Amino acid sequence: MEKRSLEMGAIKKLPVFFEKFPGGGILATTLDGALNYPRACSMWYLLFGLACCAVELMCTGASRYDFDRFGMIFRASPRQADLMIVAGTLTKKMAPRVKRLYDQMPEPKYVIAMGGCTISGGPFYYDSYSVCKGIDHIIPVDVYIPGCPPRPESLLEGCIKLQEKIKKQKLAEWN
Amino acid sequence: MDSEKIKKILLEKFPEKIEEKEVCDFSPAFDVDKDIILEVCRFLKESQELSYNLLSCMVGVDRGDGFEVIYCLFSFSQKHKLTLKVPLPKDNPEIESVTPIWNAANWHEREIAELFGIKFLNHPDPRGILLPEDWDEGYPMRKDWEGKDFVRLPEKK
């Protein structure tokens, strides 16, 4: 029973030293591991639906694809969010608001650019006066998910990629 | 009321200022001189037999050699439609605002003024409406417009 609990969950995925003795045990791990694991496994995302990609985002959050199993819950306030999933066409008028919301999020914060419009302007790249040609002109992006709109599977894949990225972070490299 | 009757009334009331323009079967269309647009619109709304009480749509067009403002009207009581077209010159396009007649024109005119640079005289609230507050790149719906990061679709070969 105890052997099984060792192999399960967080302990299995962390670099740990574990020593048992009667009535308890000692567990030692790295600070990076102890910080990154909970960060990667409870990414609360800011609701940020700008256009049709938001429908896929909602679908991913709903029961069939179920974001909750990655510990991802939507937040309506940037103060409580770790992740910004920008889903939809970013217009030039919206761009300063996106920047402001990003600035209001507490560190560490991550950004997923979902869909062609957010990445580059998408179908509105040509002949458009109103659409911003890529969100990376405004805020830094961690993961790009192409598609028009991307299917929920793609979004989940992007989130898993972001989790992998977070788990590889080093405290010493942060500035 | 049928198109022929509407046409007769209008051409009698404003001879030589209004010209018939065939667009489609269900809505008669007329070219109107821009100097009498306010007068025409007031007549259309207040006349008992026409009573166009709804401005359902307002359009700005860049024809290349000039501009055009199009008014689409509808009457709830008579159930008939009407389209008015007002050609405007390329430089310094100006037209009287119809907001005092139909309040719906307020935001439509602000939009057309902002995107085409057509000036609506005596508009009660002549601010911008859709573009960013700090917009300084001119009138984006004009055919000859070029913006800072505007990319035109390449010609197909």
Tab-separated table of N, CA, C and O in Angstrom, chain B residues 35-90:
chain	number	residue	atom	x	y	z
B	35	ASP	N	-28.338	69.297	-51.936
B	35	ASP	CA	-28.809	70.542	-51.322
B	35	ASP	C	-30.205	70.405	-50.732
B	35	ASP	O	-30.565	71.133	-49.803
B	36	ILE	N	-31.007	69.480	-51.264
B	36	ILE	CA	-32.395	69.414	-50.789
B	36	ILE	C	-32.663	68.149	-49.971
B	36	ILE	O	-33.803	67.806	-49.723
B	37	ILE	N	-31.582	67.459	-49.526
B	37	ILE	CA	-31.791	66.177	-48.862
B	37	ILE	C	-32.649	66.320	-47.606
B	37	ILE	O	-33.535	65.496	-47.339
B	38	LEU	N	-32.407	67.402	-46.840
B	38	LEU	CA	-33.167	67.594	-45.603
B	38	LEU	C	-34.646	67.807	-45.898
B	38	LEU	O	-35.528	67.227	-45.258
B	39	GLU	N	-34.885	68.621	-46.929
B	39	GLU	CA	-36.252	68.924	-47.359
B	39	GLU	C	-36.973	67.647	-47.817
B	39	GLU	O	-38.103	67.360	-47.403
B	40	VAL	N	-36.290	66.857	-48.644
B	40	VAL	CA	-36.877	65.609	-49.157
B	40	VAL	C	-37.190	64.661	-48.005
B	40	VAL	O	-38.276	64.082	-47.924
B	41	CYS	N	-36.231	64.503	-47.090
B	41	CYS	CA	-36.421	63.554	-45.998
B	41	CYS	C	-37.572	63.983	-45.099
B	41	CYS	O	-38.377	63.150	-44.668
B	42	ARG	N	-37.650	65.270	-44.839
B	42	ARG	CA	-38.740	65.746	-43.983
B	42	ARG	C	-40.091	65.474	-44.661
B	42	ARG	O	-41.034	65.023	-44.020
B	43	PHE	N	-40.137	65.724	-45.955
B	43	PHE	CA	-41.387	65.456	-46.689
B	43	PHE	C	-41.738	63.971	-46.633
B	43	PHE	O	-42.875	63.596	-46.373
B	44	LEU	N	-40.717	63.117	-46.826
B	44	LEU	CA	-40.973	61.675	-46.839
B	44	LEU	C	-41.519	61.197	-45.501
B	44	LEU	O	-42.362	60.316	-45.435
B	45	LYS	N	-41.010	61.782	-44.435
B	45	LYS	CA	-41.466	61.328	-43.133
B	45	LYS	C	-42.835	61.890	-42.784
B	45	LYS	O	-43.691	61.182	-42.256
B	46	GLU	N	-43.062	63.168	-43.106
B	46	GLU	CA	-44.265	63.833	-42.606
B	46	GLU	C	-45.472	63.670	-43.522
B	46	GLU	O	-46.606	63.818	-43.067
B	47	SER	N	-45.236	63.330	-44.782
B	47	SER	CA	-46.372	63.149	-45.697
B	47	SER	C	-47.240	61.982	-45.237
B	47	SER	O	-46.735	60.904	-44.883
B	48	GLN	N	-48.549	62.189	-45.249
B	48	GLN	CA	-49.472	61.173	-44.731
B	48	GLN	C	-49.426	59.882	-45.540
B	48	GLN	O	-49.371	58.789	-45.002
B	49	GLU	N	-49.403	60.028	-46.875
B	49	GLU	CA	-49.497	58.809	-47.689
B	49	GLU	C	-48.159	58.071	-47.783
B	49	GLU	O	-48.149	56.870	-48.001
B	50	LEU	N	-47.025	58.773	-47.607
B	50	LEU	CA	-45.725	58.075	-47.664
B	50	LEU	C	-45.297	57.625	-46.265
B	50	LEU	O	-45.003	56.461	-46.055
B	51	SER	N	-45.256	58.541	-45.329
B	51	SER	CA	-44.917	58.314	-43.907
B	51	SER	C	-43.781	57.297	-43.704
B	51	SER	O	-43.948	56.259	-43.077
B	52	TYR	N	-42.613	57.634	-44.251
B	52	TYR	CA	-41.430	56.790	-44.018
B	52	TYR	C	-40.909	57.082	-42.623
B	52	TYR	O	-40.136	58.005	-42.415
B	53	ASN	N	-41.307	56.270	-41.663
B	53	ASN	CA	-40.920	56.589	-40.283
B	53	ASN	C	-39.724	55.792	-39.781
B	53	ASN	O	-39.326	55.923	-38.650
B	54	LEU	N	-39.128	54.962	-40.640
B	54	LEU	CA	-37.948	54.205	-40.184
B	54	LEU	C	-36.790	54.391	-41.154
B	54	LEU	O	-36.944	54.146	-42.352
B	55	LEU	N	-35.655	54.820	-40.624
B	55	LEU	CA	-34.413	54.819	-41.405
B	55	LEU	C	-33.722	53.502	-41.071
B	55	LEU	O	-33.085	53.359	-40.044
B	56	SER	N	-33.898	52.517	-41.941
B	56	SER	CA	-33.439	51.175	-41.558
B	56	SER	C	-31.947	51.024	-41.758
B	56	SER	O	-31.311	50.211	-41.100
B	57	CYS	N	-31.367	51.798	-42.655
B	57	CYS	CA	-29.953	51.578	-42.958
B	57	CYS	C	-29.386	52.816	-43.645
B	57	CYS	O	-30.093	53.497	-44.386
B	58	MET	N	-28.126	53.074	-43.388
B	58	MET	CA	-27.467	54.214	-44.034
B	58	MET	C	-26.082	53.768	-44.458
B	58	MET	O	-25.373	53.142	-43.671
B	59	VAL	N	-25.710	54.059	-45.689
B	59	VAL	CA	-24.470	53.509	-46.236
B	59	VAL	C	-23.625	54.624	-46.830
B	59	VAL	O	-24.154	55.538	-47.456
B	60	GLY	N	-22.310	54.514	-46.657
B	60	GLY	CA	-21.393	55.385	-47.375
B	60	GLY	C	-20.686	54.563	-48.426
B	60	GLY	O	-20.366	53.403	-48.196
B	61	VAL	N	-20.453	55.151	-49.598
B	61	VAL	CA	-19.783	54.426	-50.678
B	61	VAL	C	-18.680	55.312	-51.244
B	61	VAL	O	-18.870	56.507	-51.407
B	62	ASP	N	-17.535	54.699	-51.525
B	62	ASP	CA	-16.488	55.401	-52.260
B	62	ASP	C	-16.520	54.899	-53.693
B	62	ASP	O	-16.197	53.751	-53.964
B	63	ARG	N	-16.957	55.769	-54.615
B	63	ARG	CA	-17.083	55.371	-56.019
B	63	ARG	C	-15.785	55.583	-56.794
B	63	ARG	O	-15.738	55.374	-57.991
B	64	GLY	N	-14.742	56.034	-56.127
B	64	GLY	CA	-13.494	56.315	-56.829
B	64	GLY	C	-13.428	57.764	-57.262
B	64	GLY	O	-12.564	58.507	-56.807
B	65	ASP	N	-14.388	58.183	-58.109
B	65	ASP	CA	-14.392	59.586	-58.551
B	65	ASP	C	-15.288	60.443	-57.670
B	65	ASP	O	-15.487	61.620	-57.951
B	66	GLY	N	-15.834	59.885	-56.628
B	66	GLY	CA	-16.691	60.650	-55.726
B	66	GLY	C	-17.267	59.739	-54.667
B	66	GLY	O	-16.995	58.543	-54.654
B	67	PHE	N	-18.038	60.337	-53.788
B	67	PHE	CA	-18.662	59.541	-52.729
B	67	PHE	C	-20.166	59.489	-52.937
B	67	PHE	O	-20.713	60.180	-53.786
B	68	GLU	N	-20.781	58.641	-52.125
B	68	GLU	CA	-22.219	58.508	-52.211
B	68	GLU	C	-22.728	58.142	-50.823
B	68	GLU	O	-22.099	57.359	-50.121
B	69	VAL	N	-23.845	58.744	-50.431
B	69	VAL	CA	-24.512	58.338	-49.189
B	69	VAL	C	-25.866	57.766	-49.571
B	69	VAL	O	-26.578	58.348	-50.392
B	70	ILE	N	-26.174	56.596	-49.026
B	70	ILE	CA	-27.411	55.908	-49.390
B	70	ILE	C	-28.290	55.792	-48.148
B	70	ILE	O	-27.814	55.389	-47.080
B	71	TYR	N	-29.546	56.152	-48.303
B	71	TYR	CA	-30.515	56.042	-47.210
B	71	TYR	C	-31.532	54.973	-47.586
B	71	TYR	O	-32.109	55.019	-48.662
B	72	CYS	N	-31.747	54.003	-46.691
B	72	CYS	CA	-32.772	52.989	-46.924
B	72	CYS	C	-33.916	53.257	-45.948
B	72	CYS	O	-33.707	53.250	-44.733
B	73	LEU	N	-35.085	53.492	-46.509
B	73	LEU	CA	-36.221	53.886	-45.676
B	73	LEU	C	-37.312	52.827	-45.722
B	73	LEU	O	-37.423	52.066	-46.684
B	74	PHE	N	-38.104	52.808	-44.668
B	74	PHE	CA	-39.222	51.871	-44.600
B	74	PHE	C	-40.373	52.540	-43.865
B	74	PHE	O	-40.155	53.370	-42.982
B	75	SER	N	-41.570	52.190	-44.258
B	75	SER	CA	-42.734	52.736	-43.580
B	75	SER	C	-43.504	51.607	-42.902
B	75	SER	O	-43.923	50.658	-43.566
B	76	PHE	N	-43.674	51.712	-41.597
B	76	PHE	CA	-44.391	50.665	-40.877
B	76	PHE	C	-45.874	50.673	-41.228
B	76	PHE	O	-46.504	49.635	-41.343
B	77	SER	N	-46.442	51.871	-41.403
B	77	SER	CA	-47.885	51.925	-41.649
B	77	SER	C	-48.219	51.535	-43.088
B	77	SER	O	-49.195	50.834	-43.321
B	78	GLN	N	-47.397	51.963	-44.052
B	78	GLN	CA	-47.699	51.685	-45.457
B	78	GLN	C	-47.019	50.422	-45.969
B	78	GLN	O	-47.330	49.933	-47.050
B	79	LYS	N	-46.043	49.921	-45.243
B	79	LYS	CA	-45.284	48.717	-45.637
B	79	LYS	C	-44.591	48.885	-46.993
B	79	LYS	O	-44.621	47.987	-47.827
B	80	HIS	N	-44.014	50.032	-47.241
B	80	HIS	CA	-43.241	50.180	-48.475
B	80	HIS	C	-41.857	50.734	-48.166
B	80	HIS	O	-41.606	51.305	-47.107
B	81	LYS	N	-40.967	50.506	-49.121
B	81	LYS	CA	-39.570	50.888	-48.922
B	81	LYS	C	-39.181	51.986	-49.896
B	81	LYS	O	-39.892	52.254	-50.861
B	82	LEU	N	-38.003	52.563	-49.644
B	82	LEU	CA	-37.472	53.568	-50.568
B	82	LEU	C	-35.966	53.654	-50.369
B	82	LEU	O	-35.477	53.521	-49.247
B	83	THR	N	-35.247	53.842	-51.456
B	83	THR	CA	-33.801	54.047	-51.371
B	83	THR	C	-33.459	55.406	-51.967
B	83	THR	O	-33.878	55.697	-53.082
B	84	LEU	N	-32.734	56.204	-51.192
B	84	LEU	CA	-32.274	57.500	-51.700
B	84	LEU	C	-30.772	57.454	-51.852
B	84	LEU	O	-30.068	56.990	-50.951
B	85	LYS	N	-30.268	57.950	-52.989
B	85	LYS	CA	-28.824	57.997	-53.187
B	85	LYS	C	-28.405	59.439	-53.413
B	85	LYS	O	-28.990	60.131	-54.241
B	86	VAL	N	-27.396	59.849	-52.670
B	86	VAL	CA	-26.938	61.234	-52.785
B	86	VAL	C	-25.479	61.238	-53.214
B	86	VAL	O	-24.605	60.878	-52.428
B	87	PRO	N	-25.176	61.591	-54.458
B	87	PRO	CA	-23.773	61.659	-54.880
B	87	PRO	C	-23.094	62.892	-54.290
B	87	PRO	O	-23.711	63.949	-54.185
B	88	LEU	N	-21.828	62.704	-53.886
B	88	LEU	CA	-21.058	63.807	-53.293
B	88	LEU	C	-19.733	63.946	-54.034
B	88	LEU	O	-19.223	62.960	-54.567
B	89	PRO	N	-19.173	65.160	-54.066
B	89	PRO	CA	-17.897	65.347	-54.780
B	89	PRO	C	-16.736	64.682	-54.045
B	89	PRO	O	-16.824	64.394	-52.850
B	90	LYS	N	-15.629	64.443	-54.767
B	90	LYS	CA	-14.486	63.760	-54.172
B	90	LYS	C	-13.791	64.632	-53.142
B	90	LYS	O	-13.440	64.169	-52.071
